Structure formats: structure tokens, C-alpha cells
């Protein structure tokens, strides 16, 4: 989800206004996913690199996260959405960590949409952490080094139990992954849209799905 700051700047508004409007786009996207029959959705809300932003913006973003968790979770639960969070949540204040755990607990039985929100997340850090966990498992005698294939390694990632993404959508016209699901997105289809994230709506979501449907996915094999 990219373009909140540029959306606000183009309107002469403070950056927090773009982030607020971006949170409304999250709601629209969740609703669009449900209507389209998508059962797994991952949203990159806050990267590990975002901690480098000015302190005032970090305060605004974490405050917005607090409000989102306390105002949206009940509705998500009622809509059949299961929430998961990936990333280094320990960097957030204790009350936010508690709210994240409560949101996961309260929506754990839902099955209509599996919504994963990446917070304080970076794919390189995730892969490094998985490598350390695999090494510790080997040292503890729980894993034979020769058995460490791709599937076993994936079980140490934060997304264990989650299917790899079929489609990655990036907004705002930028054409890069920016440290998002680097392992998991190895064979994902990529769609880059010029729309800024706060303007993203169901029409853009459907457009990306139609583009995905046109793609021929071979996963390195040949079909002739």
C-alpha cells in the first residue's frame, strides 16, 4: 500500500491525512476481497524500515493503528475475517501488542477471509530469523540438516500455514517489492498500478484480478 504521503501532499494536507484515508482504503479492499471470493489477503501496513521516519510521523502511525484495532476488529469479526499479524511486534508499545494478540484471539475461528497484516515487517529479517530458528532446531536434534528442504524451511517463516501469494499488487506507480514476502512471492504475479493507495477501490481491485486471470502461470515449466 503506497502513496499515502503523496496523496496528502497533492492536496495540501498533512501526511497523517493520507494515512487516515489509506486506512479507509484498507476497509474497501477487505470488502472487495470478500465480495470477489478471495480467501487470503495480506496487507503491508508498516515496514521495518518505516521506523526510520520522523518521530512525529511514527507517533501518528501508531496512534492510527491503535484506533484501527479498537474500532475495526469487532466489525471484521462479524464479517467472518480472521486476523493474523506478522513482523516484529515487540517494537510496538505494550498496549498495541496486547491489542494485536486480542484481535488474533477474537477472530481465530473465522474462515470467510484470512487477513494477514504485516507490521514492523521486513522479508530479509524474516528469512534471517527463519534460518536462525532452523539452526537452533538442528542443534536441538529436532531437525536433520539433510531434511531442510524448501517446505521445511518455509515452516520456520512467519507465514507458516499460509499459502504463497498468487498475486502481488503495488500501488502508486512504484515497481518494486520493497522487502515484502521475498521468499513467498517467488512465483507470484506482479501488478503495478498508478493509483495512489488512498484512492484504491473495488474497481482497481477487480482490474488487478482481471489482469491476473489473463496471465499464463508456468512455474518454470513448459506447457507445449
mmCIF file with all atom_site columns, C-alpha atoms in Angstrom:
data_model
loop_
_atom_site.group_PDB
_atom_site.id
_atom_site.type_symbol
_atom_site.label_atom_id
_atom_site.label_alt_id
_atom_site.label_comp_id
_atom_site.label_asym_id
_atom_site.label_entity_id
_atom_site.label_seq_id
_atom_site.pdbx_PDB_ins_code
_atom_site.Cartn_x
_atom_site.Cartn_y
_atom_site.Cartn_z
_atom_site.occupancy
_atom_site.B_iso_or_equiv
_atom_site.pdbx_formal_charge
_atom_site.auth_seq_id
_atom_site.auth_comp_id
_atom_site.auth_asym_id
_atom_site.auth_atom_id
_atom_site.pdbx_PDB_model_num
ATOM 1   C CA . UNK A 1 1   ? 0.000   0.000   0.000   1.00 0.00 ? 1   UNK A CA 1
ATOM 2   C CA . UNK A 1 2   ? 1.925   3.021   -1.265  1.00 0.00 ? 2   UNK A CA 1
ATOM 3   C CA . UNK A 1 3   ? 1.179   6.666   -1.899  1.00 0.00 ? 3   UNK A CA 1
ATOM 4   C CA . UNK A 1 4   ? -0.413  7.993   1.301   1.00 0.00 ? 4   UNK A CA 1
ATOM 5   C CA . UNK A 1 5   ? 2.107   10.814  1.661   1.00 0.00 ? 5   UNK A CA 1
ATOM 6   C CA . UNK A 1 6   ? 1.916   11.877  -1.991  1.00 0.00 ? 6   UNK A CA 1
ATOM 7   C CA . UNK A 1 7   ? -1.891  11.791  -1.838  1.00 0.00 ? 7   UNK A CA 1
ATOM 8   C CA . UNK A 1 8   ? -1.857  14.192  1.114   1.00 0.00 ? 8   UNK A CA 1
ATOM 9   C CA . UNK A 1 9   ? 0.838   16.452  -0.348  1.00 0.00 ? 9   UNK A CA 1
ATOM 10  C CA . UNK A 1 10  ? -1.041  16.842  -3.630  1.00 0.00 ? 10  UNK A CA 1
ATOM 11  C CA . UNK A 1 11  ? -4.000  18.175  -1.619  1.00 0.00 ? 11  UNK A CA 1
ATOM 12  C CA . UNK A 1 12  ? -2.009  20.429  0.680   1.00 0.00 ? 12  UNK A CA 1
ATOM 13  C CA . UNK A 1 13  ? -2.802  18.198  3.654   1.00 0.00 ? 13  UNK A CA 1
ATOM 14  C CA . UNK A 1 14  ? -0.562  16.804  6.428   1.00 0.00 ? 14  UNK A CA 1
ATOM 15  C CA . UNK A 1 15  ? 0.755   13.279  5.894   1.00 0.00 ? 15  UNK A CA 1
ATOM 16  C CA . UNK A 1 16  ? -1.486  11.881  8.620   1.00 0.00 ? 16  UNK A CA 1
ATOM 17  C CA . UNK A 1 17  ? -4.488  12.788  6.454   1.00 0.00 ? 17  UNK A CA 1
ATOM 18  C CA . UNK A 1 18  ? -3.128  10.477  3.776   1.00 0.00 ? 18  UNK A CA 1
ATOM 19  C CA . UNK A 1 19  ? -2.633  7.701   6.304   1.00 0.00 ? 19  UNK A CA 1
ATOM 20  C CA . UNK A 1 20  ? -6.193  8.138   7.589   1.00 0.00 ? 20  UNK A CA 1
ATOM 21  C CA . UNK A 1 21  ? -7.557  7.932   4.071   1.00 0.00 ? 21  UNK A CA 1
ATOM 22  C CA . UNK A 1 22  ? -5.318  4.934   3.472   1.00 0.00 ? 22  UNK A CA 1
ATOM 23  C CA . UNK A 1 23  ? -6.960  3.138   6.402   1.00 0.00 ? 23  UNK A CA 1
ATOM 24  C CA . UNK A 1 24  ? -10.321 3.644   4.682   1.00 0.00 ? 24  UNK A CA 1
ATOM 25  C CA . UNK A 1 25  ? -8.828  2.060   1.570   1.00 0.00 ? 25  UNK A CA 1
ATOM 26  C CA . UNK A 1 26  ? -7.913  -0.960  3.700   1.00 0.00 ? 26  UNK A CA 1
ATOM 27  C CA . UNK A 1 27  ? -11.569 -1.367  4.637   1.00 0.00 ? 27  UNK A CA 1
ATOM 28  C CA . UNK A 1 28  ? -12.623 -1.088  0.972   1.00 0.00 ? 28  UNK A CA 1
ATOM 29  C CA . UNK A 1 29  ? -10.033 -3.666  -0.026  1.00 0.00 ? 29  UNK A CA 1
ATOM 30  C CA . UNK A 1 30  ? -11.151 -6.147  2.620   1.00 0.00 ? 30  UNK A CA 1
ATOM 31  C CA . UNK A 1 31  ? -14.748 -5.710  1.466   1.00 0.00 ? 31  UNK A CA 1
ATOM 32  C CA . UNK A 1 32  ? -13.687 -6.132  -2.168  1.00 0.00 ? 32  UNK A CA 1
ATOM 33  C CA . UNK A 1 33  ? -11.791 -9.311  -1.360  1.00 0.00 ? 33  UNK A CA 1
ATOM 34  C CA . UNK A 1 34  ? -14.820 -10.785 0.379   1.00 0.00 ? 34  UNK A CA 1
ATOM 35  C CA . UNK A 1 35  ? -17.133 -9.865  -2.500  1.00 0.00 ? 35  UNK A CA 1
ATOM 36  C CA . UNK A 1 36  ? -14.687 -11.349 -5.022  1.00 0.00 ? 36  UNK A CA 1
ATOM 37  C CA . UNK A 1 37  ? -14.343 -14.650 -3.170  1.00 0.00 ? 37  UNK A CA 1
ATOM 38  C CA . UNK A 1 38  ? -10.690 -14.087 -2.274  1.00 0.00 ? 38  UNK A CA 1
ATOM 39  C CA . UNK A 1 39  ? -9.949  -16.112 0.837   1.00 0.00 ? 39  UNK A CA 1
ATOM 40  C CA . UNK A 1 40  ? -6.396  -14.962 1.641   1.00 0.00 ? 40  UNK A CA 1
ATOM 41  C CA . UNK A 1 41  ? -5.274  -11.322 1.723   1.00 0.00 ? 41  UNK A CA 1
ATOM 42  C CA . UNK A 1 42  ? -2.029  -9.892  3.057   1.00 0.00 ? 42  UNK A CA 1
ATOM 43  C CA . UNK A 1 43  ? -1.615  -6.145  3.548   1.00 0.00 ? 43  UNK A CA 1
ATOM 44  C CA . UNK A 1 44  ? 1.775   -4.489  4.011   1.00 0.00 ? 44  UNK A CA 1
ATOM 45  C CA . UNK A 1 45  ? 0.855   -1.800  6.528   1.00 0.00 ? 45  UNK A CA 1
ATOM 46  C CA . UNK A 1 46  ? 4.162   -0.870  8.189   1.00 0.00 ? 46  UNK A CA 1
ATOM 47  C CA . UNK A 1 47  ? 7.641   -1.993  7.180   1.00 0.00 ? 47  UNK A CA 1
ATOM 48  C CA . UNK A 1 48  ? 10.659  -2.472  9.413   1.00 0.00 ? 48  UNK A CA 1
ATOM 49  C CA . UNK A 1 49  ? 12.244  0.419   7.512   1.00 0.00 ? 49  UNK A CA 1
ATOM 50  C CA . UNK A 1 50  ? 9.323   2.709   8.374   1.00 0.00 ? 50  UNK A CA 1
ATOM 51  C CA . UNK A 1 51  ? 10.755  3.056   11.892  1.00 0.00 ? 51  UNK A CA 1
ATOM 52  C CA . UNK A 1 52  ? 13.340  5.402   10.319  1.00 0.00 ? 52  UNK A CA 1
ATOM 53  C CA . UNK A 1 53  ? 10.676  8.020   9.612   1.00 0.00 ? 53  UNK A CA 1
ATOM 54  C CA . UNK A 1 54  ? 10.421  11.189  11.726  1.00 0.00 ? 54  UNK A CA 1
ATOM 55  C CA . UNK A 1 55  ? 9.258   10.603  15.295  1.00 0.00 ? 55  UNK A CA 1
ATOM 56  C CA . UNK A 1 56  ? 6.100   12.649  14.773  1.00 0.00 ? 56  UNK A CA 1
ATOM 57  C CA . UNK A 1 57  ? 5.004   10.524  11.850  1.00 0.00 ? 57  UNK A CA 1
ATOM 58  C CA . UNK A 1 58  ? 5.725   7.328   13.808  1.00 0.00 ? 58  UNK A CA 1
ATOM 59  C CA . UNK A 1 59  ? 3.519   8.641   16.620  1.00 0.00 ? 59  UNK A CA 1
ATOM 60  C CA . UNK A 1 60  ? 0.752   9.420   14.138  1.00 0.00 ? 60  UNK A CA 1
ATOM 61  C CA . UNK A 1 61  ? 1.017   5.981   12.520  1.00 0.00 ? 61  UNK A CA 1
ATOM 62  C CA . UNK A 1 62  ? 0.986   4.037   15.788  1.00 0.00 ? 62  UNK A CA 1
ATOM 63  C CA . UNK A 1 63  ? -1.923  6.144   17.022  1.00 0.00 ? 63  UNK A CA 1
ATOM 64  C CA . UNK A 1 64  ? -3.812  5.337   13.838  1.00 0.00 ? 64  UNK A CA 1
ATOM 65  C CA . UNK A 1 65  ? -3.023  1.654   14.371  1.00 0.00 ? 65  UNK A CA 1
ATOM 66  C CA . UNK A 1 66  ? -4.453  1.838   17.894  1.00 0.00 ? 66  UNK A CA 1
ATOM 67  C CA . UNK A 1 67  ? -7.667  3.383   16.618  1.00 0.00 ? 67  UNK A CA 1
ATOM 68  C CA . UNK A 1 68  ? -7.939  0.862   13.794  1.00 0.00 ? 68  UNK A CA 1
ATOM 69  C CA . UNK A 1 69  ? -7.566  -2.094  16.138  1.00 0.00 ? 69  UNK A CA 1
ATOM 70  C CA . UNK A 1 70  ? -10.111 -0.737  18.603  1.00 0.00 ? 70  UNK A CA 1
ATOM 71  C CA . UNK A 1 71  ? -12.688 0.341   16.032  1.00 0.00 ? 71  UNK A CA 1
ATOM 72  C CA . UNK A 1 72  ? -12.454 -2.243  13.259  1.00 0.00 ? 72  UNK A CA 1
ATOM 73  C CA . UNK A 1 73  ? -11.836 -5.625  14.889  1.00 0.00 ? 73  UNK A CA 1
ATOM 74  C CA . UNK A 1 74  ? -15.412 -6.129  16.064  1.00 0.00 ? 74  UNK A CA 1
ATOM 75  C CA . UNK A 1 75  ? -16.712 -5.491  12.551  1.00 0.00 ? 75  UNK A CA 1
ATOM 76  C CA . UNK A 1 76  ? -14.076 -7.741  10.996  1.00 0.00 ? 76  UNK A CA 1
ATOM 77  C CA . UNK A 1 77  ? -15.058 -10.494 13.410  1.00 0.00 ? 77  UNK A CA 1
ATOM 78  C CA . UNK A 1 78  ? -18.720 -10.103 12.497  1.00 0.00 ? 78  UNK A CA 1
ATOM 79  C CA . UNK A 1 79  ? -17.798 -10.226 8.797   1.00 0.00 ? 79  UNK A CA 1
ATOM 80  C CA . UNK A 1 80  ? -16.048 -13.578 9.214   1.00 0.00 ? 80  UNK A CA 1
ATOM 81  C CA . UNK A 1 81  ? -12.500 -12.242 8.897   1.00 0.00 ? 81  UNK A CA 1
ATOM 82  C CA . UNK A 1 82  ? -9.632  -13.951 10.663  1.00 0.00 ? 82  UNK A CA 1
ATOM 83  C CA . UNK A 1 83  ? -6.774  -11.620 11.571  1.00 0.00 ? 83  UNK A CA 1
ATOM 84  C CA . UNK A 1 84  ? -3.106  -12.501 11.735  1.00 0.00 ? 84  UNK A CA 1
ATOM 85  C CA . UNK A 1 85  ? -0.130  -10.199 12.215  1.00 0.00 ? 85  UNK A CA 1
ATOM 86  C CA . UNK A 1 86  ? 3.423   -10.814 11.026  1.00 0.00 ? 86  UNK A CA 1
ATOM 87  C CA . UNK A 1 87  ? 6.508   -8.774  11.832  1.00 0.00 ? 87  UNK A CA 1
ATOM 88  C CA . UNK A 1 88  ? 8.428   -7.675  14.900  1.00 0.00 ? 88  UNK A CA 1
ATOM 89  C CA . UNK A 1 89  ? 5.520   -6.643  17.098  1.00 0.00 ? 89  UNK A CA 1
ATOM 90  C CA . UNK A 1 90  ? 7.860   -6.259  20.093  1.00 0.00 ? 90  UNK A CA 1
ATOM 91  C CA . UNK A 1 91  ? 8.870   -2.851  18.753  1.00 0.00 ? 91  UNK A CA 1
ATOM 92  C CA . UNK A 1 92  ? 5.373   -1.522  19.407  1.00 0.00 ? 92  UNK A CA 1
ATOM 93  C CA . UNK A 1 93  ? 4.147   -0.255  22.779  1.00 0.00 ? 93  UNK A CA 1
ATOM 94  C CA . UNK A 1 94  ? 2.788   -2.877  25.159  1.00 0.00 ? 94  UNK A CA 1
ATOM 95  C CA . UNK A 1 95  ? -0.839  -1.816  24.724  1.00 0.00 ? 95  UNK A CA 1
ATOM 96  C CA . UNK A 1 96  ? -0.615  -2.272  20.957  1.00 0.00 ? 96  UNK A CA 1
ATOM 97  C CA . UNK A 1 97  ? 0.983   -5.692  21.386  1.00 0.00 ? 97  UNK A CA 1
ATOM 98  C CA . UNK A 1 98  ? -1.925  -6.631  23.639  1.00 0.00 ? 98  UNK A CA 1
ATOM 99  C CA . UNK A 1 99  ? -4.476  -5.367  21.117  1.00 0.00 ? 99  UNK A CA 1
ATOM 100 C CA . UNK A 1 100 ? -2.809  -7.405  18.356  1.00 0.00 ? 100 UNK A CA 1
ATOM 101 C CA . UNK A 1 101 ? -2.980  -10.579 20.445  1.00 0.00 ? 101 UNK A CA 1
ATOM 102 C CA . UNK A 1 102 ? -6.621  -9.931  21.381  1.00 0.00 ? 102 UNK A CA 1
ATOM 103 C CA . UNK A 1 103 ? -7.577  -9.321  17.734  1.00 0.00 ? 103 UNK A CA 1
ATOM 104 C CA . UNK A 1 104 ? -5.973  -12.626 16.712  1.00 0.00 ? 104 UNK A CA 1
ATOM 105 C CA . UNK A 1 105 ? -7.670  -14.473 19.556  1.00 0.00 ? 105 UNK A CA 1
ATOM 106 C CA . UNK A 1 106 ? -11.109 -12.985 18.977  1.00 0.00 ? 106 UNK A CA 1
ATOM 107 C CA . UNK A 1 107 ? -11.134 -13.754 15.237  1.00 0.00 ? 107 UNK A CA 1
ATOM 108 C CA . UNK A 1 108 ? -9.373  -17.128 15.343  1.00 0.00 ? 108 UNK A CA 1
ATOM 109 C CA . UNK A 1 109 ? -12.479 -19.141 14.436  1.00 0.00 ? 109 UNK A CA 1
ATOM 110 C CA . UNK A 1 110 ? -13.403 -17.115 11.345  1.00 0.00 ? 110 UNK A CA 1
ATOM 111 C CA . UNK A 1 111 ? -12.937 -18.599 7.876   1.00 0.00 ? 111 UNK A CA 1
ATOM 112 C CA . UNK A 1 112 ? -14.519 -16.232 5.335   1.00 0.00 ? 112 UNK A CA 1
ATOM 113 C CA . UNK A 1 113 ? -11.316 -14.237 4.778   1.00 0.00 ? 113 UNK A CA 1
ATOM 114 C CA . UNK A 1 114 ? -7.848  -14.798 6.201   1.00 0.00 ? 114 UNK A CA 1
ATOM 115 C CA . UNK A 1 115 ? -6.408  -11.304 6.582   1.00 0.00 ? 115 UNK A CA 1
ATOM 116 C CA . UNK A 1 116 ? -2.720  -11.011 7.393   1.00 0.00 ? 116 UNK A CA 1
ATOM 117 C CA . UNK A 1 117 ? -1.386  -7.568  8.266   1.00 0.00 ? 117 UNK A CA 1
ATOM 118 C CA . UNK A 1 118 ? 2.380   -7.065  8.058   1.00 0.00 ? 118 UNK A CA 1
ATOM 119 C CA . UNK A 1 119 ? 3.517   -4.680  10.795  1.00 0.00 ? 119 UNK A CA 1
ATOM 120 C CA . UNK A 1 120 ? 7.142   -3.798  11.508  1.00 0.00 ? 120 UNK A CA 1
ATOM 121 C CA . UNK A 1 121 ? 7.820   -6.411  8.849   1.00 0.00 ? 121 UNK A CA 1
ATOM 122 C CA . UNK A 1 122 ? 10.791  -6.955  6.563   1.00 0.00 ? 122 UNK A CA 1
ATOM 123 C CA . UNK A 1 123 ? 11.268  -10.034 4.416   1.00 0.00 ? 123 UNK A CA 1
ATOM 124 C CA . UNK A 1 124 ? 15.056  -10.174 4.787   1.00 0.00 ? 124 UNK A CA 1
ATOM 125 C CA . UNK A 1 125 ? 14.740  -10.098 8.578   1.00 0.00 ? 125 UNK A CA 1
ATOM 126 C CA . UNK A 1 126 ? 12.045  -12.777 8.366   1.00 0.00 ? 126 UNK A CA 1
ATOM 127 C CA . UNK A 1 127 ? 14.289  -15.064 6.288   1.00 0.00 ? 127 UNK A CA 1
ATOM 128 C CA . UNK A 1 128 ? 17.242  -14.485 8.613   1.00 0.00 ? 128 UNK A CA 1
ATOM 129 C CA . UNK A 1 129 ? 15.067  -15.298 11.627  1.00 0.00 ? 129 UNK A CA 1
ATOM 130 C CA . UNK A 1 130 ? 13.847  -18.478 9.928   1.00 0.00 ? 130 UNK A CA 1
ATOM 131 C CA . UNK A 1 131 ? 17.446  -19.519 9.243   1.00 0.00 ? 131 UNK A CA 1
ATOM 132 C CA . UNK A 1 132 ? 18.338  -18.997 12.909  1.00 0.00 ? 132 UNK A CA 1
ATOM 133 C CA . UNK A 1 133 ? 15.278  -20.985 14.017  1.00 0.00 ? 133 UNK A CA 1
ATOM 134 C CA . UNK A 1 134 ? 16.183  -23.856 11.676  1.00 0.00 ? 134 UNK A CA 1
ATOM 135 C CA . UNK A 1 135 ? 19.751  -23.824 13.000  1.00 0.00 ? 135 UNK A CA 1
ATOM 136 C CA . UNK A 1 136 ? 18.501  -23.959 16.585  1.00 0.00 ? 136 UNK A CA 1
ATOM 137 C CA . UNK A 1 137 ? 16.203  -26.857 15.689  1.00 0.00 ? 137 UNK A CA 1
ATOM 138 C CA . UNK A 1 138 ? 19.156  -28.720 14.192  1.00 0.00 ? 138 UNK A CA 1
ATOM 139 C CA . UNK A 1 139 ? 21.292  -28.048 17.260  1.00 0.00 ? 139 UNK A CA 1
ATOM 140 C CA . UNK A 1 140 ? 18.484  -29.345 19.492  1.00 0.00 ? 140 UNK A CA 1
ATOM 141 C CA . UNK A 1 141 ? 18.301  -32.549 17.474  1.00 0.00 ? 141 UNK A CA 1
ATOM 142 C CA . UNK A 1 142 ? 14.821  -31.752 16.135  1.00 0.00 ? 142 UNK A CA 1
ATOM 143 C CA . UNK A 1 143 ? 15.933  -31.357 12.529  1.00 0.00 ? 143 UNK A CA 1
ATOM 144 C CA . UNK A 1 144 ? 18.343  -33.233 10.303  1.00 0.00 ? 144 UNK A CA 1
ATOM 145 C CA . UNK A 1 145 ? 20.312  -30.822 8.121   1.00 0.00 ? 145 UNK A CA 1
ATOM 146 C CA . UNK A 1 146 ? 19.724  -33.034 5.118   1.00 0.00 ? 146 UNK A CA 1
ATOM 147 C CA . UNK A 1 147 ? 15.966  -32.678 5.577   1.00 0.00 ? 147 UNK A CA 1
ATOM 148 C CA . UNK A 1 148 ? 15.994  -28.899 5.319   1.00 0.00 ? 148 UNK A CA 1
ATOM 149 C CA . UNK A 1 149 ? 14.221  -28.506 2.001   1.00 0.00 ? 149 UNK A CA 1
ATOM 150 C CA . UNK A 1 150 ? 12.086  -25.620 0.834   1.00 0.00 ? 150 UNK A CA 1
ATOM 151 C CA . UNK A 1 151 ? 8.899   -26.821 2.520   1.00 0.00 ? 151 UNK A CA 1
ATOM 152 C CA . UNK A 1 152 ? 10.628  -27.401 5.841   1.00 0.00 ? 152 UNK A CA 1
ATOM 153 C CA . UNK A 1 153 ? 12.348  -24.021 5.691   1.00 0.00 ? 153 UNK A CA 1
ATOM 154 C CA . UNK A 1 154 ? 9.014   -22.330 4.923   1.00 0.00 ? 154 UNK A CA 1
ATOM 155 C CA . UNK A 1 155 ? 7.639   -23.797 8.155   1.00 0.00 ? 155 UNK A CA 1
ATOM 156 C CA . UNK A 1 156 ? 10.042  -21.527 10.058  1.00 0.00 ? 156 UNK A CA 1
ATOM 157 C CA . UNK A 1 157 ? 8.805   -18.366 8.337   1.00 0.00 ? 157 UNK A CA 1
ATOM 158 C CA . UNK A 1 158 ? 6.277   -16.007 9.907   1.00 0.00 ? 158 UNK A CA 1
ATOM 159 C CA . UNK A 1 159 ? 3.775   -17.065 7.243   1.00 0.00 ? 159 UNK A CA 1
ATOM 160 C CA . UNK A 1 160 ? 3.891   -20.786 8.096   1.00 0.00 ? 160 UNK A CA 1
ATOM 161 C CA . UNK A 1 161 ? 0.490   -22.292 7.346   1.00 0.00 ? 161 UNK A CA 1
ATOM 162 C CA . UNK A 1 162 ? -0.360  -19.539 4.871   1.00 0.00 ? 162 UNK A CA 1
ATOM 163 C CA . UNK A 1 163 ? -0.363  -20.244 1.123   1.00 0.00 ? 163 UNK A CA 1
ATOM 164 C CA . UNK A 1 164 ? 2.141   -18.369 -1.021  1.00 0.00 ? 164 UNK A CA 1
ATOM 165 C CA . UNK A 1 165 ? 0.612   -15.331 -2.736  1.00 0.00 ? 165 UNK A CA 1
ATOM 166 C CA . UNK A 1 166 ? -0.678  -15.785 -6.271  1.00 0.00 ? 166 UNK A CA 1
ATOM 167 C CA . UNK A 1 167 ? -0.782  -12.044 -6.886  1.00 0.00 ? 167 UNK A CA 1
ATOM 168 C CA . UNK A 1 168 ? 1.097   -9.053  -5.504  1.00 0.00 ? 168 UNK A CA 1
ATOM 169 C CA . UNK A 1 169 ? -0.442  -5.624  -6.149  1.00 0.00 ? 169 UNK A CA 1
ATOM 170 C CA . UNK A 1 170 ? 1.580   -2.449  -5.614  1.00 0.00 ? 170 UNK A CA 1
ATOM 171 C CA . UNK A 1 171 ? 0.013   0.967   -5.864  1.00 0.00 ? 171 UNK A CA 1
ATOM 172 C CA . UNK A 1 172 ? 1.366   4.477   -6.628  1.00 0.00 ? 172 UNK A CA 1
ATOM 173 C CA . UNK A 1 173 ? 3.283   3.543   -9.775  1.00 0.00 ? 173 UNK A CA 1
ATOM 174 C CA . UNK A 1 174 ? 6.380   2.219   -7.997  1.00 0.00 ? 174 UNK A CA 1
ATOM 175 C CA . UNK A 1 175 ? 7.651   -1.064  -9.431  1.00 0.00 ? 175 UNK A CA 1
ATOM 176 C CA . UNK A 1 176 ? 9.493   -2.925  -6.703  1.00 0.00 ? 176 UNK A CA 1
ATOM 177 C CA . UNK A 1 177 ? 8.716   -5.341  -3.860  1.00 0.00 ? 177 UNK A CA 1
ATOM 178 C CA . UNK A 1 178 ? 10.352  -3.236  -1.131  1.00 0.00 ? 178 UNK A CA 1
ATOM 179 C CA . UNK A 1 179 ? 11.265  -6.175  1.110   1.00 0.00 ? 179 UNK A CA 1
ATOM 180 C CA . UNK A 1 180 ? 7.780   -7.716  1.048   1.00 0.00 ? 180 UNK A CA 1
ATOM 181 C CA . UNK A 1 181 ? 7.334   -11.528 1.122   1.00 0.00 ? 181 UNK A CA 1
ATOM 182 C CA . UNK A 1 182 ? 10.519  -12.117 -0.861  1.00 0.00 ? 182 UNK A CA 1
ATOM 183 C CA . UNK A 1 183 ? 10.542  -15.877 -0.255  1.00 0.00 ? 183 UNK A CA 1
ATOM 184 C CA . UNK A 1 184 ? 6.805   -16.359 -0.605  1.00 0.00 ? 184 UNK A CA 1
ATOM 185 C CA . UNK A 1 185 ? 6.405   -14.245 -3.752  1.00 0.00 ? 185 UNK A CA 1
ATOM 186 C CA . UNK A 1 186 ? 8.912   -16.258 -5.798  1.00 0.00 ? 186 UNK A CA 1
ATOM 187 C CA . UNK A 1 187 ? 6.228   -17.195 -8.363  1.00 0.00 ? 187 UNK A CA 1
ATOM 188 C CA . UNK A 1 188 ? 3.616   -14.556 -7.643  1.00 0.00 ? 188 UNK A CA 1
ATOM 189 C CA . UNK A 1 189 ? 2.224   -12.489 -10.482 1.00 0.00 ? 189 UNK A CA 1
ATOM 190 C CA . UNK A 1 190 ? 3.036   -8.791  -10.046 1.00 0.00 ? 190 UNK A CA 1
ATOM 191 C CA . UNK A 1 191 ? 0.640   -5.975  -10.900 1.00 0.00 ? 191 UNK A CA 1
ATOM 192 C CA . UNK A 1 192 ? 1.734   -2.350  -10.579 1.00 0.00 ? 192 UNK A CA 1
ATOM 193 C CA . UNK A 1 193 ? -0.950  0.337   -10.555 1.00 0.00 ? 193 UNK A CA 1
ATOM 194 C CA . UNK A 1 194 ? -0.510  4.105   -10.928 1.00 0.00 ? 194 UNK A CA 1
ATOM 195 C CA . UNK A 1 195 ? -3.279  4.860   -8.424  1.00 0.00 ? 195 UNK A CA 1
ATOM 196 C CA . UNK A 1 196 ? -2.231  6.195   -5.016  1.00 0.00 ? 196 UNK A CA 1
ATOM 197 C CA . UNK A 1 197 ? -3.287  3.908   -2.180  1.00 0.00 ? 197 UNK A CA 1
ATOM 198 C CA . UNK A 1 198 ? -5.929  6.223   -0.632  1.00 0.00 ? 198 UNK A CA 1
ATOM 199 C CA . UNK A 1 199 ? -7.773  6.189   -3.973  1.00 0.00 ? 199 UNK A CA 1
ATOM 200 C CA . UNK A 1 200 ? -7.641  2.404   -4.349  1.00 0.00 ? 200 UNK A CA 1
ATOM 201 C CA . UNK A 1 201 ? -11.148 0.958   -4.630  1.00 0.00 ? 201 UNK A CA 1
ATOM 202 C CA . UNK A 1 202 ? -13.062 -2.089  -5.825  1.00 0.00 ? 202 UNK A CA 1
ATOM 203 C CA . UNK A 1 203 ? -12.645 -1.104  -9.483  1.00 0.00 ? 203 UNK A CA 1
ATOM 204 C CA . UNK A 1 204 ? -8.856  -1.141  -9.092  1.00 0.00 ? 204 UNK A CA 1
ATOM 205 C CA . UNK A 1 205 ? -9.025  -4.417  -7.163  1.00 0.00 ? 205 UNK A CA 1
ATOM 206 C CA . UNK A 1 206 ? -11.148 -6.020  -9.876  1.00 0.00 ? 206 UNK A CA 1
ATOM 207 C CA . UNK A 1 207 ? -8.829  -4.664  -12.574 1.00 0.00 ? 207 UNK A CA 1
ATOM 208 C CA . UNK A 1 208 ? -5.867  -6.361  -10.896 1.00 0.00 ? 208 UNK A CA 1
ATOM 209 C CA . UNK A 1 209 ? -7.800  -9.641  -10.644 1.00 0.00 ? 209 UNK A CA 1
ATOM 210 C CA . UNK A 1 210 ? -8.686  -9.459  -14.344 1.00 0.00 ? 210 UNK A CA 1
ATOM 211 C CA . UNK A 1 211 ? -5.054  -8.851  -15.235 1.00 0.00 ? 211 UNK A CA 1
ATOM 212 C CA . UNK A 1 212 ? -4.082  -11.837 -13.088 1.00 0.00 ? 212 UNK A CA 1
ATOM 213 C CA . UNK A 1 213 ? -6.652  -14.013 -14.877 1.00 0.00 ? 213 UNK A CA 1
ATOM 214 C CA . UNK A 1 214 ? -5.008  -13.167 -18.214 1.00 0.00 ? 214 UNK A CA 1
ATOM 215 C CA . UNK A 1 215 ? -1.584  -14.355 -17.088 1.00 0.00 ? 215 UNK A CA 1
ATOM 216 C CA . UNK A 1 216 ? -0.274  -17.801 -18.040 1.00 0.00 ? 216 UNK A CA 1
ATOM 217 C CA . UNK A 1 217 ? 1.403   -19.306 -14.994 1.00 0.00 ? 217 UNK A CA 1
ATOM 218 C CA . UNK A 1 218 ? 4.003   -21.977 -15.772 1.00 0.00 ? 218 UNK A CA 1
ATOM 219 C CA . UNK A 1 219 ? 6.123   -22.005 -12.581 1.00 0.00 ? 219 UNK A CA 1
ATOM 220 C CA . UNK A 1 220 ? 9.236   -22.586 -14.654 1.00 0.00 ? 220 UNK A CA 1
ATOM 221 C CA . UNK A 1 221 ? 7.749   -25.477 -16.660 1.00 0.00 ? 221 UNK A CA 1
ATOM 222 C CA . UNK A 1 222 ? 6.624   -25.671 -20.292 1.00 0.00 ? 222 UNK A CA 1
ATOM 223 C CA . UNK A 1 223 ? 3.089   -26.419 -21.463 1.00 0.00 ? 223 UNK A CA 1
ATOM 224 C CA . UNK A 1 224 ? 3.855   -27.356 -25.085 1.00 0.00 ? 224 UNK A CA 1
#
